Coordinates of C-alpha atoms in Angstrom, one line a residue:
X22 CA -13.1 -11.7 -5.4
X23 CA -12.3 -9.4 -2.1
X24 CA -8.9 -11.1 -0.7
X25 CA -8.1 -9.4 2.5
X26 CA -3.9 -9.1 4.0
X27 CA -2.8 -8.4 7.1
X28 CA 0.8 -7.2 6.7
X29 CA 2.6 -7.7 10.0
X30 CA 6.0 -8.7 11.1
X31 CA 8.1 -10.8 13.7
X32 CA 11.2 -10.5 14.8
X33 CA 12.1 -14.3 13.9
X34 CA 12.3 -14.1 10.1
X35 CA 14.0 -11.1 7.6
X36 CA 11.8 -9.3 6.0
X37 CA 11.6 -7.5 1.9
X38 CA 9.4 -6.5 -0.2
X39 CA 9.5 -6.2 -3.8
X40 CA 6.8 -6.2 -6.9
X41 CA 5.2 -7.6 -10.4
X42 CA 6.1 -4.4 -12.3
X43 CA 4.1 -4.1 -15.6
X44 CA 3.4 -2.3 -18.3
X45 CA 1.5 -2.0 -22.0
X46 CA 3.2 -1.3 -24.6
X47 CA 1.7 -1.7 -28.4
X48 CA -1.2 -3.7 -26.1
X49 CA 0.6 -6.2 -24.7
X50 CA 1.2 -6.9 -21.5
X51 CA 4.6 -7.0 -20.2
X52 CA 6.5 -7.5 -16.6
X53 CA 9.8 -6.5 -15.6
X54 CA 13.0 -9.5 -14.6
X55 CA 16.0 -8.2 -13.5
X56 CA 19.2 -10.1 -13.6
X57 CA 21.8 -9.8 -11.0
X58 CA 25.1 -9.8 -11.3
X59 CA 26.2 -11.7 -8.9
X60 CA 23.7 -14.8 -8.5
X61 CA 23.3 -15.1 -12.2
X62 CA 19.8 -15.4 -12.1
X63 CA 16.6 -13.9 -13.3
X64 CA 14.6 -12.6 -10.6
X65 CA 11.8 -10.0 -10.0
X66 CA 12.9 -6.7 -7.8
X67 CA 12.7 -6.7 -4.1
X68 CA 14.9 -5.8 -1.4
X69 CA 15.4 -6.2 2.5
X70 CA 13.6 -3.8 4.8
X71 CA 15.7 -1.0 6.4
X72 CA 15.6 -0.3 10.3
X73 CA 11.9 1.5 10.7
X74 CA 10.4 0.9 7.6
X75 CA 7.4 -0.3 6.7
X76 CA 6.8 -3.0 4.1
X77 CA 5.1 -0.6 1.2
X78 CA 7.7 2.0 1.3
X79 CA 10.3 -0.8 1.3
X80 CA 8.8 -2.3 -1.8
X81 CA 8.5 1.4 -3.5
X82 CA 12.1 1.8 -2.4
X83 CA 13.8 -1.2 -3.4
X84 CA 11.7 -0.9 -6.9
X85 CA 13.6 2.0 -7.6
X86 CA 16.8 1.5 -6.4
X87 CA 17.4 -1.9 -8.9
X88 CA 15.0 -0.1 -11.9
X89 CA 15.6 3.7 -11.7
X90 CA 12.1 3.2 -12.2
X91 CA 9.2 5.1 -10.0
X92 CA 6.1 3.3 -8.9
X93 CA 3.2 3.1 -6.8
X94 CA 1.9 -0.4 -5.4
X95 CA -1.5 -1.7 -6.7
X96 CA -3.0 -4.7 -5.7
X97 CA -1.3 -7.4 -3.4
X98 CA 0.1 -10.3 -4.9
X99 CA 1.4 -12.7 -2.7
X100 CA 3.9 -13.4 -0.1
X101 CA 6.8 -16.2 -0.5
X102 CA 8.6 -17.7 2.4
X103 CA 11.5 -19.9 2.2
X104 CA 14.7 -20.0 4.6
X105 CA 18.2 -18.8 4.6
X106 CA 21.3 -20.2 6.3
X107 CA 21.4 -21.3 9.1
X108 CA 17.4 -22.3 8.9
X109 CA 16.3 -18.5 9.2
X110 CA 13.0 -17.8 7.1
X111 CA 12.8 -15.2 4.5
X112 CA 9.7 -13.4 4.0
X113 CA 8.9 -11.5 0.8
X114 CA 6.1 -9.5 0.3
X115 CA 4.6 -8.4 -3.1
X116 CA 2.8 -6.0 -4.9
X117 CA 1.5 -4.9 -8.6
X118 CA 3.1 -2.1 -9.8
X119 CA 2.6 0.0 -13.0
X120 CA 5.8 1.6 -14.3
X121 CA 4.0 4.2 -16.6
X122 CA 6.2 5.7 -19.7
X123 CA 7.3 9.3 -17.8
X124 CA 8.5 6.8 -15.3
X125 CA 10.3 4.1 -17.3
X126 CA 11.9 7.7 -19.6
X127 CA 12.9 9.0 -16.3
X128 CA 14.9 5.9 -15.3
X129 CA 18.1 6.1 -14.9
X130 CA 19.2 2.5 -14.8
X131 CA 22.5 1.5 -15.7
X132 CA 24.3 -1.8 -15.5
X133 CA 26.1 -2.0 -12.1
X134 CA 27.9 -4.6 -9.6
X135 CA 24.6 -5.4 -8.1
X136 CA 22.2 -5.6 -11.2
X137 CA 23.6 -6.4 -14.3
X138 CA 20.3 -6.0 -16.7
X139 CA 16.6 -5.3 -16.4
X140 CA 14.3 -7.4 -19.2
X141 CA 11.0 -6.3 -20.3
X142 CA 9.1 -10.0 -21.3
X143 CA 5.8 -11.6 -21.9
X144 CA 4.4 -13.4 -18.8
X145 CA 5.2 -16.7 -21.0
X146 CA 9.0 -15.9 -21.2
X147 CA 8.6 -14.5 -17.5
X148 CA 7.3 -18.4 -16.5
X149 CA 10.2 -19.7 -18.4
X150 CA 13.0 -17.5 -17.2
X151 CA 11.8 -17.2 -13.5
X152 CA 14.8 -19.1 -11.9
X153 CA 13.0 -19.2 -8.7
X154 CA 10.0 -21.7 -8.2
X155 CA 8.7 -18.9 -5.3
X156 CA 9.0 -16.4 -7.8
X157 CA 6.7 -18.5 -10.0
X158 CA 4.0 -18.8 -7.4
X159 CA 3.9 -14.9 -7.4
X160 CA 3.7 -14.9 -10.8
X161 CA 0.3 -17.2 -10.7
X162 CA -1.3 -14.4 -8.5
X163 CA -0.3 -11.7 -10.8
X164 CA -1.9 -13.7 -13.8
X165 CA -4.9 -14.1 -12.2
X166 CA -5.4 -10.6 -11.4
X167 CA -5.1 -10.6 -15.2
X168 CA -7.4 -12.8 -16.1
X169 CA -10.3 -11.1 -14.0
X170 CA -9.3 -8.4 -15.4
X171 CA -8.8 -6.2 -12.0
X172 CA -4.6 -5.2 -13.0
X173 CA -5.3 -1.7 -13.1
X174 CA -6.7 -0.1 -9.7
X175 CA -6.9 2.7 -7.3
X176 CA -6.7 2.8 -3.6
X177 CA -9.0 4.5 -1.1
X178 CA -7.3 4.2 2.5
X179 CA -9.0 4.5 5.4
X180 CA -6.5 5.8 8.3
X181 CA -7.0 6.1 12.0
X182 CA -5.7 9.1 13.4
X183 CA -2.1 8.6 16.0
X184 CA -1.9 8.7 19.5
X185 CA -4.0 11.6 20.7
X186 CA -4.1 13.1 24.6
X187 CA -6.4 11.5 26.6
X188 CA -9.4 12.5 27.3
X189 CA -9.4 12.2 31.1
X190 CA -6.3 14.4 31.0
X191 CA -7.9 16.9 28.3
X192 CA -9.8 19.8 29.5
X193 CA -11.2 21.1 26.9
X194 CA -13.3 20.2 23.6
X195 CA -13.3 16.8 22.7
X196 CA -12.2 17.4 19.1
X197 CA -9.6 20.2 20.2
X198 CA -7.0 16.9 21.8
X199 CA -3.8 17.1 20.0
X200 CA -1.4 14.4 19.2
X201 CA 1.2 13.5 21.5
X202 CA 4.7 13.3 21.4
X203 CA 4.4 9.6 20.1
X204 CA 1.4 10.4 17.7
X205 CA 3.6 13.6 15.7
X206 CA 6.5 10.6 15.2
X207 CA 3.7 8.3 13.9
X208 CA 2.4 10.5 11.3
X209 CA 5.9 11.1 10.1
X210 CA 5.9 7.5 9.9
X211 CA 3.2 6.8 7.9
X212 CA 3.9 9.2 5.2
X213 CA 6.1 7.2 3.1
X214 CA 4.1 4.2 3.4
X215 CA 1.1 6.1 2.2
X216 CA 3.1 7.9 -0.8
X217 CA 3.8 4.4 -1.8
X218 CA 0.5 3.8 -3.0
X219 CA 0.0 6.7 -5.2
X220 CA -2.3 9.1 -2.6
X221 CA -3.6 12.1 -4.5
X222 CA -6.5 13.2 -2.1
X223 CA -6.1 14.1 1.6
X224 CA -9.8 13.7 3.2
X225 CA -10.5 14.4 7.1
X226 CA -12.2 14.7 10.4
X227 CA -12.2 17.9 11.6
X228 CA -11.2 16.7 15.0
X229 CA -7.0 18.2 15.8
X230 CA -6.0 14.7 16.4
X231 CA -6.8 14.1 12.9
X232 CA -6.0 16.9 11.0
X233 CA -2.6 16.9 12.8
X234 CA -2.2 13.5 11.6
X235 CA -2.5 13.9 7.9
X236 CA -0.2 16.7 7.9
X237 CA 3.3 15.2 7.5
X238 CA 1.5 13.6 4.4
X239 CA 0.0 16.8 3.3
X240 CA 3.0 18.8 3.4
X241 CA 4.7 16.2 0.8
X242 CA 2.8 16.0 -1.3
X243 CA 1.7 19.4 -0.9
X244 CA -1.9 19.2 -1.2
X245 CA -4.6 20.6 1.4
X246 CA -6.8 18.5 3.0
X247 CA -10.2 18.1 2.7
X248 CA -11.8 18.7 6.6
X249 CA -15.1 17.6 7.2
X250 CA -17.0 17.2 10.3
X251 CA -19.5 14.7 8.1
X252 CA -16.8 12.0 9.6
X253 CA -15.8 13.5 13.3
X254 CA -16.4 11.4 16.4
X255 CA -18.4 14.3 17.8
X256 CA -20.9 13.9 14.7
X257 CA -21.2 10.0 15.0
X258 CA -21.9 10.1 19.0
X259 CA -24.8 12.9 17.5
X260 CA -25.9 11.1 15.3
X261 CA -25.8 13.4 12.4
X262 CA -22.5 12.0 10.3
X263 CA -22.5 11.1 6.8
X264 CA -20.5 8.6 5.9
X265 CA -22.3 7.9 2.6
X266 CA -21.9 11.5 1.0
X267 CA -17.6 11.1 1.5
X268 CA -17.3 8.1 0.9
X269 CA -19.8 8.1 -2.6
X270 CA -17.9 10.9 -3.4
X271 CA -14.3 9.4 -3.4
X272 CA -15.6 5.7 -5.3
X273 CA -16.9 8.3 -8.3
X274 CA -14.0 10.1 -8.3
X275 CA -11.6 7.1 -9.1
X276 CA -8.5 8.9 -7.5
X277 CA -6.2 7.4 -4.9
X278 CA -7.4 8.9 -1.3
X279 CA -6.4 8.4 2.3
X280 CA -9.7 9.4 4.7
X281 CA -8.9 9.6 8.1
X282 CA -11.4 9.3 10.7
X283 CA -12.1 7.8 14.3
X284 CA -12.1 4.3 15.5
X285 CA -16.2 4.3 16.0
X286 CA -16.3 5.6 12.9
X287 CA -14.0 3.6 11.0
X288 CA -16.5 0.1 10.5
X289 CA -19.2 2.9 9.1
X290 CA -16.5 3.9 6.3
X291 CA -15.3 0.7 5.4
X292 CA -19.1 -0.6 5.4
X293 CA -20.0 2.1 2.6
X294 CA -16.9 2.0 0.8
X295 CA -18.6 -2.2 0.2
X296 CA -21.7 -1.3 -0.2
X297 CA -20.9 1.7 -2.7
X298 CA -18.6 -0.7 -4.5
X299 CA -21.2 -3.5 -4.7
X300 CA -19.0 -5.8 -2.6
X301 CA -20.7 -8.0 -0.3
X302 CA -20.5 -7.6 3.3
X303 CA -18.2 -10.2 5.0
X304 CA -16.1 -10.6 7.9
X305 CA -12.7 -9.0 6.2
X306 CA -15.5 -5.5 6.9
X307 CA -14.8 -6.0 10.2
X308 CA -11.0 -6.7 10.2
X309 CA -10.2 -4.1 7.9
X310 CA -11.8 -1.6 10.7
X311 CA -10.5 -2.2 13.3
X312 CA -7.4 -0.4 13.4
X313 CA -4.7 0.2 16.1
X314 CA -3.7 4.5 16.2
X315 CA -2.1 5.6 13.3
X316 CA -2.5 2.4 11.4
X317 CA -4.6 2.2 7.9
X318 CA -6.4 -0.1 5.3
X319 CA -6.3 0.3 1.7
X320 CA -9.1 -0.6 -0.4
X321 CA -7.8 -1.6 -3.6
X322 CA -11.0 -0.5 -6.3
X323 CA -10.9 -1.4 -10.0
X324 CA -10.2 1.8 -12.3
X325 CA -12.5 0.9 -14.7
X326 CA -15.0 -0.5 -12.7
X327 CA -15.3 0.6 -9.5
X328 CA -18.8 -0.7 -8.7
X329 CA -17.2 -4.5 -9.7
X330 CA -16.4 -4.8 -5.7
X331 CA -13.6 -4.5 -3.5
X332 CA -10.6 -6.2 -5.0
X333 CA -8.4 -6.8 -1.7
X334 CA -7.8 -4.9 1.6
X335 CA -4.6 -4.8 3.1
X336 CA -3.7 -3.4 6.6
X337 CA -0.6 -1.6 7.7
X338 CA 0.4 -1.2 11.4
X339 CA 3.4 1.2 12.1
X340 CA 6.3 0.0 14.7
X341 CA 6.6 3.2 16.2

């Protein structure tokens, strides 16, 4: 069931993002159209990514811009491509997103010049109003998620730290190198991308470079991470980490956590986050691990069964 996504961008097409949100109410599933004013249509909510964005946060952002309505981003549910004039290709990526209750009550949606209605409906009336077909072909992904029962999930991220002094030009401890100039700007830029999926729990190497690099994060959401030396560089090239205890720890726990680590240590988290999850062992491993500084994977885990296997991975890669 794993699907695996690399989100990346070119300069040759425009870019948005947008998402499937849902909700229960009374047991019954339910997704959100809006209608715009202008085109006349029935569409789901998306937007166009601003200047230094990444593609979560532009989903998050759009979301609630057109809604009022706060989410976070589940799984990944499909990309649609079609061009614009003259022969320029659109690219739309998608997620899941749950709008819970103290969301949709805090929304503050009104009719406006841009959107002129929002419409809670059945996935049937969804097919059926849809006036795009690309819109449908999201709407197929979405179902099937449904279907296998794997709508509701949680993320565990694994994050590799930013751009750290090297170690040729470092005198002193290994795991005392700071983050350059360029590494403090991409851990700014990485928090709102990693709000966007809901993080809760802030788990780390003990090493500066990576402590510095959850900190942005951990000032916003104003939570105190978790160091460990069980996932340091220092510990791996010793041969005395422990992988297995973290990552055990965070499946269990069923809350959305970022874990950021080293690259050598990065294929030995992803590698137990499958085998605690009872996912088996493929290439998408691999890719998933092997992450550029300051870039991340998220590991999309079923909340009611986390031991049902990975759902989808997704890697992110910041422009800065």
């Amino acid at each position: 069931m794993t699907q695996t996504v690399q989100v990346v961008r070119d300069d040759k097409a425009v870019y948005a993002a947008g998402a499937v949100v849902w909700r229960q109410t009374e047991g019954k599933l339910r997704i959100l159209l809006i209608h715009r004013t202008k085109y006349r249509d029935a569409t789901l909510p998306k937007g166009k990514v601003d200047p230094g964005e990444m593609l979560a946060q532009t989903a998050v952002r759009e979301v609630h811009e057109e809604t009022g309505i706060r989410v976070h981003l589940g799984v990944p549910v499909g990309v649609s491509r079609y061009f614009m004039r003259p022969k320029r290709q659109k690219v739309v990526h998608y997620w899941a997103a749950e709008a819970t209750d103290d969301a949709i009550r805090k929304s503050t949606f009104v009719p406006n010049r841009e959107i002129a209605a929002l419409e809670w409906v059945s996935l049937k009336k969804a097919r059926k109003n849809l006036s795009y077909p690309v819109d449908l072909e999201i709407l197929d992904e979405f179902e099937r998620l449904v279907s296998d029962g794997a709508l509701r999930t949680f993320p565990i991220v694994a994050l590799r730290h930013a751009k750290a002094a090297s170690r040729s030009d470092w005198d002193g401890p290994d795991a005392a190198r700071p983050l350059t100039g360029r590494g403090r700007e991409q851990a700014e830029a990485i928090v709102a991308p990693l709000r966007a999926f809901g993080i809760r729990k802030i788990v780390t190497s003990d090493a500066v470079r990576c402590v510095q690099t959850v900190a942005p994060l951990a000032r916003a959401l104003d939570r105190r991470p978790v160091q460990t030396e069980l996932i340091s560089q220092d510990a791996w090239e010793d041969g005395v980490s422990d992988v297995r205890t973290v990552i055990g720890k965070r499946v269990r726990s069923g809350k959305p956590a970022v874990i950021c680590s080293h690259g050598p240590v990065l294929p030995g988290i992803l590698s137990e986050l499958a085998l605690a999850t009872g996912t088996m062992h493929g290439s998408y491993v691999g890719s998933a691990s092997s992450l550029e500084l300051a870039a991340f994977s998220v590991a999309h885990l079923s909340a009611t069964n986390p031991g049902s296997g990975i759902i989808s991975i997704e890697t992110h890669v910041p422009k800065v």
